[in-house]
Amino acid sequence: MNTFGEKFKLSIFGESHGSAIGVVIDGLPPGFSPDLDAVNNEMARRAPGQSKLSTPRAETDAVEILSGLFEGKTTGAPLCGIIRNADTRSEDYAPGLPRPGHADLTAYVKYKGFADYRGGGHFSGRLTAPLVFAGALAKQLLAGHGVTISARPLLIGGKPPKEETILNAKQDGDSVGGVVACVANGLPAGLGEPFFGSVESRLSALLFSIPAVKAVEFDDGFTLAGMRGSVANRTPFGILGGLSTGNALHFTVAVKPTPSIALEQDTVDLKTGLPAKITVKGRHDPCIIPRALPVIEAAAAVGLLDLWVIGGFAL
Amino acid sequence: MNTFGEKFKLSIFGESHGSAIGVVIDGLPPGFSPDLDAVNNEMARRAPGQSKLSTPRAETDAVEILSGLFEGKTTGAPLCGIIRNADTRSEDYAPGLPRPGHADLTAYVKYKGFADYRGGGHFSGRLTAPLVFAGALAKQLLAGHGVTISARPLLIGGKPPKEETILNAKQDGDSVGGVVACVANGLPAGLGEPFFGSVESRLSALLFSIPAVKAVEFDDGFTLAGMRGSVANRTPFGILGGLSTGNALHFTVAVKPTPSIALEQDTVDLKTGLPAKITVKGRHDPCIIPRALPVIEAAAAVGLLDLWVIGGFAL
Amino acid sequence: MNTFGEKFKLSIFGESHGSAIGVVIDGLPPGFSPDLDAVNNEMARRAPGQSKLSTPRAETDAVEILSGLFEGKTTGAPLCGIIRNADTRSEDYAPGLPRPGHADLTAYVKYKGFADYRGGGHFSGRLTAPLVFAGALAKQLLAGHGVTISARPLLIGGKPPKEETILNAKQDGDSVGGVVACVANGLPAGLGEPFFGSVESRLSALLFSIPAVKAVEFDDGFTLAGMRGSVANRTPFGILGGLSTGNALHFTVAVKPTPSIALEQDTVDLKTGLPAKITVKGRHDPCIIPRALPVIEAAAAVGLLDLWVIGGFAL
Amino acid sequence: MNTFGEKFKLSIFGESHGSAIGVVIDGLPPGFSPDLDAVNNEMARRAPGQSKLSTPRAETDAVEILSGLFEGKTTGAPLCGIIRNADTRSEDYAPGLPRPGHADLTAYVKYKGFADYRGGGHFSGRLTAPLVFAGALAKQLLAGHGVTISARPLLIGGKPPKEETILNAKQDGDSVGGVVACVANGLPAGLGEPFFGSVESRLSALLFSIPAVKAVEFDDGFTLAGMRGSVANRTPFGILGGLSTGNALHFTVAVKPTPSIALEQDTVDLKTGLPAKITVKGRHDPCIIPRALPVIEAAAAVGLLDLWVIGGFAL
């Protein structure tokens, strides 16, 4: 389940504090010259330590490409990109005290105590870095056909985006979430597949694989649900019957607040089963929305490119 | 893309006005005795013609099981169930005038004019009948392990559910949508898979395959997005890190209003490319929420059962 | 595992003595007009009762198409074809005495005693009928691009094919197997995918799903294995590196003798665990090679068409 | 198509002369402590430069594990192992002169001239190293349940294995192929899935992904094909109906001679399209059978372990 795609396939691996994280991408067309500067730009948008609003964990997140690229061009064989983990402070993580709002406890149960708990292990938000890498390539391929994808914050902490909302939360040792709006322009009509292959099904499956995403809405779905049919039918839908209409494709994503906060919280001691207190150390974002934007764009790009190739559109 | 599932696999087929619709279900355990009365009950909940609130198209939606069942017990081989189409009025559908808000135009483009346009063809809401059939079996298997799934209307036409909202719309030749809340109780902790296999990813992929579903929200995601981390972390999450927590699993689904309405609407004539008027004939629901409930439950049951088997939980 | 294909997908279902057997085919291009007479011809080549060399079980094996075809043309949605079972003599089959050389015992173990044992159930050679149906459609699509597939008997009972070999075995209440040679002409170069997608991998996976097939050899593999490189390199390979070369593609298939024979044989009583005797009743082929030819061609056609679409060749 | 497996999944990547080759393995159970010395032993069996019978290309083929292992135990998350390429002599390879008997020409066509041609690129036998790595882990897991897999040469150069056959070929600047017999002991009955999931289908798909494998025979299939049913039915089959019987599982694999030979050969100049001569430089095995043994065992181990988990056998 660490794989996605029928024709543009990702296989994601790695743990936050292991040797490296990465992705194998199968299905890139041969002869494509990726703009590696643009790729690095996307990586930098997601990387920590960019501003006072994000965790100071200093990671360059440089991608080393191990295969699939020869003389600057894709070969058609799988492209594997890896990102070394560095500047990890594993001692910030205690194995027996699951952090509230994190996957620590559920991963502990699922993997029978063997999950790498350091920094969230395989469930860390850090695993979105390889997704951004794959998405950066997907974006370039789509852009070559006039398709662009762009995300922006709609709400932060329940209000129109203001930096002080984040700074206030940070000052309180707390965090805030938000809502992101994303639009894909330039899509042709007829992209998507029937039933489980609807544009919504494919994109939502990708978007919900991003840690902290808790809701996905297409074409202002909750608003549509309150309309009468005669009104709703006049909406410039981006998707009808699961297929793209040729109009701009809009979707909205709800992101919960960063669960790692500086305040002391209640937890359970896994060894004793008794209630305990935890103060999450480590360096964490008071709000991940800014860094989530390229991740959401990447998820959309990956899903749309896969549907593009499945649908037989020329690449 | 008409298939779903890794271990509990569905392959859905059929068109609204063709000979039959159906589903092949692979991955049922051998020796399971389905309660066929309970299956029929689920089919009846979804079937049209149940009340003055739904289309009078009289379909019994009886499922004929062609394989996989021997002496009342599953054999372990694929089970195929088909539902004959009857009482269709294909003459109500004009090939060249796509109905607003429907897949008519996008399917026409995707299938280069060869899609079966009658009643929405493969994109008809009628295709949810085989999903309900599969879901009914999945529900019984889950119930055997204490898992129950239940959906209820949260909003209809933007307001708390009242029958008159629907009747008023019907009287006006119009329709309304709504929001459905669904809860799964009794799930163990640790269900779900990493990344693209998160409970949210798998369920949303299924839910968005239901025509008219336009938003999916887990654990009150939009509300969570407005909280501070210290508050959100105290939420009794049903899912953390994509894995079930052992708490009740809540999700919400936005359903757009039935696009088929009696009022005259604007469309485009596919032959001439010119603007045209259409009055959609046929028998349509002024609100599909009541009939959508078993469909949403079925989608959840199918997704959860698949994760159940993937996760190695005993069946 | 009853499904095959990435782009031209089959989902096969049914049991020998159940209501019906069939297949859902997803991935047919829209607008294709299958020649149904030619399809019936292929079904007749595989059907029993054609000659004194095959079982007199009289089955017309007419395929009823339930979906995916509208006004004689494929719609692009999944096509489901079913074949009703009739003229079955289930009383010929005893549940507790597995027939030697059959799947009776292994299926009993796998499905914990719940497998439909009548006539081999899901493991019956009868399940090749839906494969022939799918193959007949695949053949027509490939033929439209100049690709033809043709199988012929190479050896029967270890000797060059003679009808008397079969008749002698029949007279003795016994059976014979054989070797089939198949050739695909007209393939372009470059068909196939790397590694697990090699032409050999894909075709062999299909061929070995045919009951009784026990060996598959490409390009006279066993002969090649005895050559020196300097000689072998001059062979007009049909496949190199798993990809088609543009030369004719040759492969050979070993088919074991029909395990159902009239002679009394040793078995085990599943209830008592004690040795027992069995005389297999029913109507069985003294040699299945003649009926296996269209099945082998169908398997090849399905595999090649799937690779055709995967490879992006125009359909 | 560089992926294999439903529950024990491999995703293989790399090119012979690129930075690295490797594999992502998803589906390892958490808490498994691989014996890395035993893994290295398997790698060494396949590695070049072991004897005067194999290419002197000196590669240690040490695997660096990037993820999925924490404190010596698998975490349950994907395990990625990479092997750096070193001691490559890319100058030995000319882009425009395809080597006879190799994938050079077919890969050139498939990838429109962009394939990495150096050393066979993605189609190199070197890509079997990650397969051996994955197979080594699979073997250990199976061995924990009493399953052992062992391959041996049956024929070399068409004769019972003698080292001089290889040395003679080497002296002549030529090469020889051979036939390998493999046996899996200790399998339970009932392993395997119906139809496309037969043990033969799954193992053959893996075996034919090994470059140079051109035939696969189960249970002495070609011999069986010449028997009468009454005799064949008394064979101690390893597989019946695609499912394991509990007897030892035997299969035979034909391996063509190494296509890279020192003798001058005919080829075609890709730039001019004219006939040309080529003398393949580089360091090549006069016979790959000795190094193919661990690869064949690995393919079998991977396939059997995947079926093991699919079948619900405890790990």
mmCIF file of C-alpha atoms in Angstrom, chain A residues 21-304:
data_model
loop_
_atom_site.group_PDB
_atom_site.id
_atom_site.type_symbol
_atom_site.label_atom_id
_atom_site.label_comp_id
_atom_site.label_asym_id
_atom_site.label_seq_id
_atom_site.Cartn_x
_atom_site.Cartn_y
_atom_site.Cartn_z
ATOM 1 C CA ILE A 21 13.688 8.080 2.360
ATOM 2 C CA GLY A 22 12.830 7.858 -1.282
ATOM 3 C CA VAL A 23 10.617 6.827 -4.129
ATOM 4 C CA VAL A 24 10.773 4.606 -7.176
ATOM 5 C CA ILE A 25 8.875 6.137 -10.082
ATOM 6 C CA ASP A 26 7.899 3.791 -12.876
ATOM 7 C CA GLY A 27 6.179 5.026 -15.983
ATOM 8 C CA LEU A 28 8.113 8.150 -16.888
ATOM 9 C CA PRO A 29 8.271 8.456 -20.651
ATOM 10 C CA PRO A 30 11.736 7.985 -22.170
ATOM 11 C CA GLY A 31 13.534 11.086 -23.387
ATOM 12 C CA PHE A 32 12.111 13.541 -20.867
ATOM 13 C CA SER A 33 14.670 16.070 -19.565
ATOM 14 C CA PRO A 34 13.574 17.097 -16.092
ATOM 15 C CA ASP A 35 14.444 20.608 -14.995
ATOM 16 C CA LEU A 36 16.309 19.709 -11.826
ATOM 17 C CA ASP A 37 16.415 23.305 -10.606
ATOM 18 C CA ALA A 38 12.656 23.401 -10.689
ATOM 19 C CA VAL A 39 12.598 20.087 -8.823
ATOM 20 C CA ASN A 40 14.870 21.540 -6.161
ATOM 21 C CA ASN A 41 12.596 24.553 -5.873
ATOM 22 C CA GLU A 42 9.675 22.296 -5.076
ATOM 23 C CA MET A 43 11.762 20.399 -2.538
ATOM 24 C CA ALA A 44 12.733 23.695 -0.938
ATOM 25 C CA ARG A 45 9.112 24.820 -0.688
ATOM 26 C CA ARG A 46 8.387 21.744 1.422
ATOM 27 C CA ALA A 47 11.674 21.624 3.322
ATOM 28 C CA PRO A 48 11.825 22.667 6.966
ATOM 29 C CA GLY A 49 13.767 25.631 8.252
ATOM 30 C CA GLN A 50 12.628 28.059 5.578
ATOM 31 C CA SER A 51 11.154 30.626 7.924
ATOM 32 C CA LYS A 52 10.379 31.369 11.529
ATOM 33 C CA LEU A 53 7.021 29.718 10.906
ATOM 34 C CA SER A 54 8.496 26.289 10.365
ATOM 35 C CA THR A 55 10.658 23.816 12.246
ATOM 36 C CA PRO A 56 14.343 24.731 12.293
ATOM 37 C CA ARG A 57 15.374 21.160 11.436
ATOM 38 C CA ALA A 58 17.892 21.996 8.735
ATOM 39 C CA GLU A 59 17.511 19.610 5.872
ATOM 40 C CA THR A 60 18.601 20.341 2.398
ATOM 41 C CA ASP A 61 16.421 17.518 1.124
ATOM 42 C CA ALA A 62 18.639 17.113 -1.897
ATOM 43 C CA VAL A 63 17.479 14.216 -4.020
ATOM 44 C CA GLU A 64 20.064 11.758 -5.308
ATOM 45 C CA ILE A 65 18.819 10.071 -8.469
ATOM 46 C CA LEU A 66 20.052 6.472 -8.585
ATOM 47 C CA SER A 67 18.531 5.243 -11.818
ATOM 48 C CA GLY A 68 16.382 6.017 -14.807
ATOM 49 C CA LEU A 69 18.277 9.109 -15.900
ATOM 50 C CA PHE A 70 21.075 8.968 -18.484
ATOM 51 C CA GLU A 71 22.747 12.004 -19.954
ATOM 52 C CA GLY A 72 20.045 14.192 -18.405
ATOM 53 C CA LYS A 73 17.167 12.333 -19.998
ATOM 54 C CA THR A 74 14.826 9.705 -18.623
ATOM 55 C CA THR A 75 15.544 6.250 -20.011
ATOM 56 C CA GLY A 76 12.071 4.768 -19.596
ATOM 57 C CA ALA A 77 13.301 2.493 -16.797
ATOM 58 C CA PRO A 78 12.273 3.192 -13.187
ATOM 59 C CA LEU A 79 13.713 6.350 -11.665
ATOM 60 C CA CYS A 80 14.706 6.034 -8.024
ATOM 61 C CA GLY A 81 15.362 9.181 -6.009
ATOM 62 C CA ILE A 82 16.585 9.090 -2.443
ATOM 63 C CA ILE A 83 16.964 11.741 0.237
ATOM 64 C CA ARG A 84 19.364 11.085 3.054
ATOM 65 C CA ASN A 85 18.182 11.789 6.559
ATOM 66 C CA ALA A 86 20.509 14.030 8.502
ATOM 67 C CA ASP A 87 20.304 16.341 11.478
ATOM 68 C CA THR A 88 17.986 13.931 13.236
ATOM 69 C CA ARG A 89 17.683 14.081 16.977
ATOM 70 C CA SER A 90 16.372 10.642 17.736
ATOM 71 C CA GLU A 91 16.930 11.175 21.432
ATOM 72 C CA ASP A 92 13.953 13.550 21.348
ATOM 73 C CA TYR A 93 11.672 10.548 20.926
ATOM 74 C CA ALA A 94 10.721 8.165 23.712
ATOM 75 C CA PRO A 95 9.561 4.727 22.549
ATOM 76 C CA GLY A 96 6.962 4.143 25.228
ATOM 77 C CA LEU A 97 5.026 7.419 25.295
ATOM 78 C CA PRO A 98 2.862 7.889 22.209
ATOM 79 C CA ARG A 99 2.402 11.523 21.241
ATOM 80 C CA PRO A 100 -1.266 12.592 21.185
ATOM 81 C CA GLY A 101 -2.697 13.174 17.729
ATOM 82 C CA HIS A 102 0.095 11.154 16.090
ATOM 83 C CA ALA A 103 0.295 7.692 14.574
ATOM 84 C CA ASP A 104 2.595 6.566 17.391
ATOM 85 C CA LEU A 105 0.024 4.421 19.142
ATOM 86 C CA THR A 106 -1.774 3.044 16.099
ATOM 87 C CA ALA A 107 1.535 2.170 14.398
ATOM 88 C CA TYR A 108 2.696 0.513 17.613
ATOM 89 C CA VAL A 109 -0.397 -1.687 17.572
ATOM 90 C CA LYS A 110 -0.281 -2.424 13.851
ATOM 91 C CA TYR A 111 3.393 -3.350 13.793
ATOM 92 C CA LYS A 112 3.306 -5.206 17.088
ATOM 93 C CA GLY A 113 5.799 -2.904 18.727
ATOM 94 C CA PHE A 114 8.405 -3.103 15.971
ATOM 95 C CA ALA A 115 7.626 0.142 14.132
ATOM 96 C CA ASP A 116 10.459 2.650 14.043
ATOM 97 C CA TYR A 117 8.994 5.168 16.484
ATOM 98 C CA ARG A 118 11.664 7.846 16.040
ATOM 99 C CA GLY A 119 10.098 10.967 14.612
ATOM 100 C CA GLY A 120 6.994 9.069 13.584
ATOM 101 C CA GLY A 121 9.014 6.601 11.516
ATOM 102 C CA HIS A 122 7.284 5.651 8.295
ATOM 103 C CA PHE A 123 4.242 7.721 9.300
ATOM 104 C CA SER A 124 6.208 10.951 9.562
ATOM 105 C CA GLY A 125 5.261 13.977 7.502
ATOM 106 C CA ARG A 126 8.830 13.716 6.266
ATOM 107 C CA LEU A 127 7.644 10.970 3.900
ATOM 108 C CA THR A 128 5.923 13.663 1.868
ATOM 109 C CA ALA A 129 9.343 14.735 0.572
ATOM 110 C CA PRO A 130 9.564 11.874 -1.959
ATOM 111 C CA LEU A 131 5.969 12.639 -2.933
ATOM 112 C CA VAL A 132 6.966 16.222 -3.667
ATOM 113 C CA PHE A 133 9.871 14.944 -5.737
ATOM 114 C CA ALA A 134 7.590 12.713 -7.809
ATOM 115 C CA GLY A 135 5.064 15.514 -8.031
ATOM 116 C CA ALA A 136 7.680 17.929 -9.300
ATOM 117 C CA LEU A 137 8.370 15.617 -12.227
ATOM 118 C CA ALA A 138 4.659 15.097 -12.819
ATOM 119 C CA LYS A 139 4.065 18.832 -12.794
ATOM 120 C CA GLN A 140 6.683 19.396 -15.450
ATOM 121 C CA LEU A 141 5.188 16.746 -17.687
ATOM 122 C CA LEU A 142 1.700 18.175 -17.244
ATOM 123 C CA ALA A 143 2.931 21.730 -17.751
ATOM 124 C CA GLY A 144 4.253 20.605 -21.120
ATOM 125 C CA HIS A 145 0.615 20.088 -22.034
ATOM 126 C CA GLY A 146 -0.699 23.293 -20.540
ATOM 127 C CA VAL A 147 -1.834 21.916 -17.204
ATOM 128 C CA THR A 148 -0.896 23.898 -14.099
ATOM 129 C CA ILE A 149 -1.657 23.180 -10.468
ATOM 130 C CA SER A 150 -1.613 25.715 -7.707
ATOM 131 C CA ALA A 151 -2.531 25.592 -4.020
ATOM 132 C CA ARG A 152 -3.081 28.469 -1.602
ATOM 133 C CA PRO A 153 -4.168 28.787 2.031
ATOM 134 C CA LEU A 154 -7.854 29.530 2.402
ATOM 135 C CA LEU A 155 -8.090 29.497 6.182
ATOM 136 C CA ILE A 156 -5.483 29.292 8.917
ATOM 137 C CA GLY A 157 -6.690 28.591 12.430
ATOM 138 C CA GLY A 158 -10.238 29.009 11.168
ATOM 139 C CA LYS A 159 -9.631 32.549 9.846
ATOM 140 C CA PRO A 160 -8.417 34.170 6.645
ATOM 141 C CA PRO A 161 -4.663 33.587 6.515
ATOM 142 C CA LYS A 162 -2.627 35.932 8.689
ATOM 143 C CA GLU A 163 0.887 35.293 9.870
ATOM 144 C CA GLU A 164 0.082 36.436 13.386
ATOM 145 C CA THR A 165 -2.329 33.536 13.866
ATOM 146 C CA ILE A 166 0.612 31.212 13.500
ATOM 147 C CA LEU A 167 2.974 33.307 15.606
ATOM 148 C CA ASN A 168 0.427 33.566 18.398
ATOM 149 C CA ALA A 169 0.009 29.812 18.465
ATOM 150 C CA LYS A 170 3.769 29.355 18.464
ATOM 151 C CA GLN A 171 4.156 31.748 21.347
ATOM 152 C CA ASP A 172 1.613 29.708 23.303
ATOM 153 C CA GLY A 173 3.512 26.490 22.589
ATOM 154 C CA ASP A 174 0.546 25.494 20.487
ATOM 155 C CA SER A 175 -0.280 24.975 16.797
ATOM 156 C CA VAL A 176 -2.976 25.707 14.220
ATOM 157 C CA GLY A 177 -4.377 23.922 11.189
ATOM 158 C CA GLY A 178 -6.110 25.263 8.149
ATOM 159 C CA VAL A 179 -7.839 24.810 4.852
ATOM 160 C CA VAL A 180 -6.087 24.783 1.482
ATOM 161 C CA ALA A 181 -7.683 25.533 -1.875
ATOM 162 C CA CYS A 182 -6.120 24.032 -4.971
ATOM 163 C CA VAL A 183 -6.902 24.557 -8.615
ATOM 164 C CA ALA A 184 -5.786 22.667 -11.706
ATOM 165 C CA ASN A 185 -6.089 24.636 -14.915
ATOM 166 C CA GLY A 186 -5.774 23.478 -18.481
ATOM 167 C CA LEU A 187 -7.130 19.948 -18.131
ATOM 168 C CA PRO A 188 -8.845 18.499 -21.180
ATOM 169 C CA ALA A 189 -12.371 17.090 -20.940
ATOM 170 C CA GLY A 190 -12.760 13.353 -20.409
ATOM 171 C CA LEU A 191 -9.893 12.738 -18.016
ATOM 172 C CA GLY A 192 -10.773 10.130 -15.395
ATOM 173 C CA GLU A 193 -12.118 6.631 -15.395
ATOM 174 C CA PRO A 194 -15.435 5.131 -14.416
ATOM 175 C CA PHE A 195 -16.322 4.199 -10.872
ATOM 176 C CA PHE A 196 -13.283 3.645 -8.658
ATOM 177 C CA GLY A 197 -11.235 5.580 -11.182
ATOM 178 C CA SER A 198 -13.125 8.849 -10.856
ATOM 179 C CA VAL A 199 -10.930 11.939 -10.668
ATOM 180 C CA GLU A 200 -12.264 12.452 -7.150
ATOM 181 C CA SER A 201 -11.485 8.872 -6.111
ATOM 182 C CA ARG A 202 -7.936 8.999 -7.391
ATOM 183 C CA LEU A 203 -7.071 12.447 -6.076
ATOM 184 C CA SER A 204 -8.681 11.877 -2.699
ATOM 185 C CA ALA A 205 -6.789 8.606 -2.239
ATOM 186 C CA LEU A 206 -3.573 10.548 -2.755
ATOM 187 C CA LEU A 207 -4.563 13.576 -0.714
ATOM 188 C CA PHE A 208 -5.635 11.483 2.266
ATOM 189 C CA SER A 209 -2.249 9.777 2.248
ATOM 190 C CA ILE A 210 -0.790 13.117 3.351
ATOM 191 C CA PRO A 211 -0.566 13.092 7.141
ATOM 192 C CA ALA A 212 -2.958 15.620 8.746
ATOM 193 C CA VAL A 213 -5.364 15.838 5.802
ATOM 194 C CA LYS A 214 -8.825 15.078 7.188
ATOM 195 C CA ALA A 215 -11.279 16.272 4.532
ATOM 196 C CA VAL A 216 -11.360 16.682 0.766
ATOM 197 C CA GLU A 217 -14.028 18.592 -1.099
ATOM 198 C CA PHE A 218 -14.375 18.935 -4.869
ATOM 199 C CA ASP A 219 -16.250 21.684 -6.665
ATOM 200 C CA ASP A 220 -17.281 23.202 -3.314
ATOM 201 C CA GLY A 221 -19.123 20.004 -2.453
ATOM 202 C CA PHE A 222 -20.521 21.071 0.900
ATOM 203 C CA THR A 223 -21.929 24.220 -0.659
ATOM 204 C CA LEU A 224 -23.356 22.251 -3.586
ATOM 205 C CA ALA A 225 -25.060 19.905 -1.122
ATOM 206 C CA GLY A 226 -27.166 22.805 0.120
ATOM 207 C CA MET A 227 -28.295 23.992 -3.309
ATOM 208 C CA ARG A 228 -31.277 23.026 -5.348
ATOM 209 C CA GLY A 229 -30.586 21.028 -8.510
ATOM 210 C CA SER A 230 -31.634 23.873 -10.794
ATOM 211 C CA VAL A 231 -28.936 26.061 -9.232
ATOM 212 C CA ALA A 232 -26.287 23.397 -8.798
ATOM 213 C CA ASN A 233 -26.604 22.356 -12.450
ATOM 214 C CA ARG A 234 -25.419 25.808 -13.484
ATOM 215 C CA THR A 235 -22.178 25.431 -11.492
ATOM 216 C CA PRO A 236 -19.097 25.329 -13.727
ATOM 217 C CA PHE A 237 -18.180 21.837 -12.500
ATOM 218 C CA GLY A 238 -14.583 20.721 -12.861
ATOM 219 C CA ILE A 239 -15.708 17.122 -12.675
ATOM 220 C CA LEU A 240 -18.923 15.421 -13.768
ATOM 221 C CA GLY A 241 -19.471 11.694 -13.486
ATOM 222 C CA GLY A 242 -15.944 11.404 -12.180
ATOM 223 C CA LEU A 243 -14.546 12.802 -15.437
ATOM 224 C CA SER A 244 -12.977 16.192 -16.026
ATOM 225 C CA THR A 245 -15.188 18.667 -17.856
ATOM 226 C CA GLY A 246 -12.513 20.898 -19.280
ATOM 227 C CA ASN A 247 -13.284 23.605 -16.734
ATOM 228 C CA ALA A 248 -10.835 24.474 -13.987
ATOM 229 C CA LEU A 249 -10.739 21.753 -11.335
ATOM 230 C CA HIS A 250 -11.143 23.078 -7.796
ATOM 231 C CA PHE A 251 -10.704 21.205 -4.594
ATOM 232 C CA THR A 252 -10.352 22.039 -0.935
ATOM 233 C CA VAL A 253 -8.390 20.198 1.713
ATOM 234 C CA ALA A 254 -8.766 20.423 5.501
ATOM 235 C CA VAL A 255 -5.510 20.050 7.420
ATOM 236 C CA LYS A 256 -5.599 19.454 11.157
ATOM 237 C CA PRO A 257 -3.235 21.390 13.418
ATOM 238 C CA THR A 258 0.274 19.983 13.936
ATOM 239 C CA PRO A 259 -0.111 17.467 16.724
ATOM 240 C CA SER A 260 3.409 18.080 18.054
ATOM 241 C CA ILE A 261 3.133 21.004 20.438
ATOM 242 C CA ALA A 262 5.343 22.267 23.231
ATOM 243 C CA LEU A 263 2.624 22.122 25.884
ATOM 244 C CA GLU A 264 2.524 19.205 28.281
ATOM 245 C CA GLN A 265 -0.145 16.690 27.268
ATOM 246 C CA ASP A 266 -1.793 13.520 28.527
ATOM 247 C CA THR A 267 -0.734 10.175 27.116
ATOM 248 C CA VAL A 268 -0.480 6.529 28.116
ATOM 249 C CA ASP A 269 2.673 4.680 29.091
ATOM 250 C CA LEU A 270 2.795 1.688 26.742
ATOM 251 C CA LYS A 271 4.803 -0.393 29.200
ATOM 252 C CA THR A 272 2.587 0.088 32.221
ATOM 253 C CA GLY A 273 -0.679 0.948 30.515
ATOM 254 C CA LEU A 274 -1.054 3.823 32.968
ATOM 255 C CA PRO A 275 -1.853 7.465 32.212
ATOM 256 C CA ALA A 276 1.239 9.591 31.828
ATOM 257 C CA LYS A 277 2.332 13.087 30.827
ATOM 258 C CA ILE A 278 4.381 13.948 27.756
ATOM 259 C CA THR A 279 6.143 17.090 26.649
ATOM 260 C CA VAL A 280 6.938 16.609 22.986
ATOM 261 C CA LYS A 281 10.461 17.726 22.274
ATOM 262 C CA GLY A 282 11.876 18.058 18.840
ATOM 263 C CA ARG A 283 11.514 20.955 16.454
ATOM 264 C CA HIS A 284 8.039 21.296 15.062
ATOM 265 C CA ASP A 285 5.981 23.592 12.890
ATOM 266 C CA PRO A 286 3.355 25.708 14.655
ATOM 267 C CA CYS A 287 1.462 25.446 11.353
ATOM 268 C CA ILE A 288 2.224 23.117 8.471
ATOM 269 C CA ILE A 289 -0.015 24.820 5.937
ATOM 270 C CA PRO A 290 2.813 26.717 4.188
ATOM 271 C CA ARG A 291 4.839 23.544 3.756
ATOM 272 C CA ALA A 292 1.719 21.524 2.873
ATOM 273 C CA LEU A 293 1.028 23.562 -0.273
ATOM 274 C CA PRO A 294 3.667 21.878 -2.471
ATOM 275 C CA VAL A 295 2.674 18.499 -1.050
ATOM 276 C CA ILE A 296 -0.968 18.985 -2.022
ATOM 277 C CA GLU A 297 0.051 20.177 -5.468
ATOM 278 C CA ALA A 298 2.307 17.137 -5.805
ATOM 279 C CA ALA A 299 -0.457 14.721 -4.845
ATOM 280 C CA ALA A 300 -2.744 16.314 -7.417
ATOM 281 C CA ALA A 301 -0.056 16.251 -10.096
ATOM 282 C CA VAL A 302 0.724 12.588 -9.509
ATOM 283 C CA GLY A 303 -2.930 11.616 -9.639
ATOM 284 C CA LEU A 304 -3.718 13.677 -12.705
#
